[in-house]
Tab-separated table of C-alpha atoms in Angstrom:
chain	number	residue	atom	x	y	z
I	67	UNK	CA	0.000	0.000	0.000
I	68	UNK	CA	1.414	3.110	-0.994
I	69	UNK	CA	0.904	6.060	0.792
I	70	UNK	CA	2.590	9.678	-0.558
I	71	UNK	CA	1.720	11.739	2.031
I	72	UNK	CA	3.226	9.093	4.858
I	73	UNK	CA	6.496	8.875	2.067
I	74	UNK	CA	7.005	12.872	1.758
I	75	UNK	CA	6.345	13.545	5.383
I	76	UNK	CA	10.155	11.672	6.111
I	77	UNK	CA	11.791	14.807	4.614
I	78	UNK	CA	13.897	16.409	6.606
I	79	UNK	CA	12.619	14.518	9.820
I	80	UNK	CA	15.264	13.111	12.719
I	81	UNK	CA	16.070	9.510	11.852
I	82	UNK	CA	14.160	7.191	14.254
I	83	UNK	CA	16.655	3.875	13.424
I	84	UNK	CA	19.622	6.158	15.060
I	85	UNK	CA	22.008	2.880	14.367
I	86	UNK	CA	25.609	3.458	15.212
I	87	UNK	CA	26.200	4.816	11.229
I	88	UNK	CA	23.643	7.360	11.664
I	89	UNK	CA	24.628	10.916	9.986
I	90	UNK	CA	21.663	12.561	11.510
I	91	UNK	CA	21.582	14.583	8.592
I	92	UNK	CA	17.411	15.486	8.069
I	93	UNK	CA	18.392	16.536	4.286
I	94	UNK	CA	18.902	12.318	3.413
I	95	UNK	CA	16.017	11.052	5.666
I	96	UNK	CA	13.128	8.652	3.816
I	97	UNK	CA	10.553	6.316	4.691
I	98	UNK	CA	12.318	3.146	5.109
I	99	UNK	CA	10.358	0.144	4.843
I	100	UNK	CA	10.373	-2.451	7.544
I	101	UNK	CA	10.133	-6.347	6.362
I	102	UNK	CA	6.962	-7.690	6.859
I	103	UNK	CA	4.847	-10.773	4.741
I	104	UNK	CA	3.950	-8.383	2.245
I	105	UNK	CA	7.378	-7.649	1.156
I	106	UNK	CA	9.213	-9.941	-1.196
I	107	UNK	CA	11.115	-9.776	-4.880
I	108	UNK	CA	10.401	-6.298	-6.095
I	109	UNK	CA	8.179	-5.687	-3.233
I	110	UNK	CA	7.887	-3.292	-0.391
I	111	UNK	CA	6.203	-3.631	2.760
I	112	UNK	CA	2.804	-1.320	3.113
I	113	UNK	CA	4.097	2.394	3.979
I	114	UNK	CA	2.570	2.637	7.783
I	115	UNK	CA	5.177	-0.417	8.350
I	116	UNK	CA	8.000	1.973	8.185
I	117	UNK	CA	10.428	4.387	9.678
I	118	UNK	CA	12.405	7.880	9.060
I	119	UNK	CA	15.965	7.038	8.046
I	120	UNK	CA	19.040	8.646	7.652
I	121	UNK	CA	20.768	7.663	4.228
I	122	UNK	CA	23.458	5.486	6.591
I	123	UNK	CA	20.741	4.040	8.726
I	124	UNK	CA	18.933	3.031	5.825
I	125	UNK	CA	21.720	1.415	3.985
I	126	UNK	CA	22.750	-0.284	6.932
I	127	UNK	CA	19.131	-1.948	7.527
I	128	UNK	CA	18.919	-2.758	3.520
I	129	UNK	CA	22.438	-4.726	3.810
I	130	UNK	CA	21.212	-6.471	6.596
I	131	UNK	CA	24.282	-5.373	8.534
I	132	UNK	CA	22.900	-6.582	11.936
I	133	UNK	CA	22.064	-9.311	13.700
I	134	UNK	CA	18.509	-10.308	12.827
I	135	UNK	CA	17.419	-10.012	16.669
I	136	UNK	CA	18.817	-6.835	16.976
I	137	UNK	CA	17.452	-5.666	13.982
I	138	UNK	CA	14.324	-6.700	14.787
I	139	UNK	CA	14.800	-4.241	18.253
I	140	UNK	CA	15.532	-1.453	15.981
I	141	UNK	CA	12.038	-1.894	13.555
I	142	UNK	CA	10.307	-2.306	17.085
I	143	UNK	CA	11.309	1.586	18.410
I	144	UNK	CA	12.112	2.972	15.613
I	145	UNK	CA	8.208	2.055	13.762
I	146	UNK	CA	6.354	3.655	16.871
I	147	UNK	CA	9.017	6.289	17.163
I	148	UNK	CA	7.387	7.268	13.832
I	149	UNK	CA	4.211	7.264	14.843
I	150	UNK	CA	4.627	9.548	17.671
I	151	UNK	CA	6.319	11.822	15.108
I	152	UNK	CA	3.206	11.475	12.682
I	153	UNK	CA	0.546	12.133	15.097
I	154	UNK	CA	2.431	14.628	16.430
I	155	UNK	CA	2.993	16.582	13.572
I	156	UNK	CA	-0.897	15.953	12.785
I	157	UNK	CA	-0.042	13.353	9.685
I	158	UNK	CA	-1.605	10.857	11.518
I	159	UNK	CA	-4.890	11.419	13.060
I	160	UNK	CA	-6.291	8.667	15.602
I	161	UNK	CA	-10.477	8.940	16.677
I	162	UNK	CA	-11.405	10.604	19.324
I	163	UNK	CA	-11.845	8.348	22.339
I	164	UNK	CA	-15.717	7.681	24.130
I	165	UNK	CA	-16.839	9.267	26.530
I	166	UNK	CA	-17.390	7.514	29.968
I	167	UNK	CA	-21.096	7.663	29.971
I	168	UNK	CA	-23.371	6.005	32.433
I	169	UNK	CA	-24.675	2.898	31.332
I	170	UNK	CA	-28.745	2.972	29.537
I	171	UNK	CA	-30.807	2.249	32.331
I	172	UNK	CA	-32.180	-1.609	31.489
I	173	UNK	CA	-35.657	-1.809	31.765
I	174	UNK	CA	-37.710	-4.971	32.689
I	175	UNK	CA	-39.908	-6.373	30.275
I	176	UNK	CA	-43.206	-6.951	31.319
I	177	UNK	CA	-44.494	-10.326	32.679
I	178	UNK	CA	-45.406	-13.239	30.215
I	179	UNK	CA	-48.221	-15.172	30.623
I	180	UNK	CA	-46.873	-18.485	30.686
I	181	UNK	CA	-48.500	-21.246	29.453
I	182	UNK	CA	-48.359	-24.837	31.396
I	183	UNK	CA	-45.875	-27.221	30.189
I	184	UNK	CA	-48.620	-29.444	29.026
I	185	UNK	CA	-50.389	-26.634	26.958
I	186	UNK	CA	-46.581	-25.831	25.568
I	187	UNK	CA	-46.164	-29.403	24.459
I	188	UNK	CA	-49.167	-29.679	21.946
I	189	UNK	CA	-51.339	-30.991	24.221
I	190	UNK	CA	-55.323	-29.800	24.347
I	191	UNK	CA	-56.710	-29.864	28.262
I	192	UNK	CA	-58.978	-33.166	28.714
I	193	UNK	CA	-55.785	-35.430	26.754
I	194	UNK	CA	-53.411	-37.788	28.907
I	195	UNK	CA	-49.645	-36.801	29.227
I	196	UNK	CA	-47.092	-39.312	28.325
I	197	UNK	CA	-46.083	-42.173	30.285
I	198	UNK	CA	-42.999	-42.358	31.516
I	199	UNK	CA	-40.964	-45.200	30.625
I	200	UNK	CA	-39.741	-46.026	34.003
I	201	UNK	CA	-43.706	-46.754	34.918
I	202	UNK	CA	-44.963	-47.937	31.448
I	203	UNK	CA	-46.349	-52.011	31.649
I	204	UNK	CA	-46.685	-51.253	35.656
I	205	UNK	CA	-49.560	-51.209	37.303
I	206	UNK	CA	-50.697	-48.784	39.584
């Protein structure tokens, strides 16, 4: 998924990888894009699954120059680092949250007539119920 505004609002932004290569020069920072199951030959990952980078930083991560668990710690502050800068900045807007308001009031239904289990089975009044099999054969 590309997204232009997320792409041209890394310009000139601090570098949220901040490796040990970093230049922190904002003049060379992109959107760098973080690997993900989208990405693949010729593909990128979606744009919001990416952080600012420095020209160094972001060669560094593309040549894989770290370990993969410690680039995976990198991705992991460096991707909400981002965020914070976004919404921030107001490039990222999140909804508003609810209110605490008091719960509806629950009203109770009215009564139901109920009908007798007999009437609910099918059965007219003046008809025998079923004999149980525990008594059927026995006599009374």
């Amino acid at each position: 998924m590309v997204i232009p505004k997320l792409r041209d609002a890394a310009r000139g932004q601090v570098c949220t990888l901040r490796l040990n290569v970093c230049n922190h020069d904002t003049g060379t920072t992109v959107l760098a894009h973080a690997p993900s199951n989208v990405s693949g030959m010729g593909n990128k990952s979606h744009d919001f699954w990416g952080a600012h980078a420095c020209s160094a930083c972001h060669d560094a991560i593309d040549h894989h120059n770290l370990a993969p668990d410690e680039e995976a710690a990198v991705w992991f502050r460096a991707i909400p680092a981002t965020m914070e800068n976004l919404i921030a900045r107001g490039m990222m807007v999140l909804p508003p949250e609810k209110q605490n308001r008091p719960a509806p009031e629950k009203r109770c239904a009215a009564p139901r007539k109920l009908k007798s289990s007999i009437q609910s089975a099918g059965f007219q009044k003046g008809h025998r119920p079923m004999q149980s099999r525990n008594t059927f054969g026995t006599k009374k």
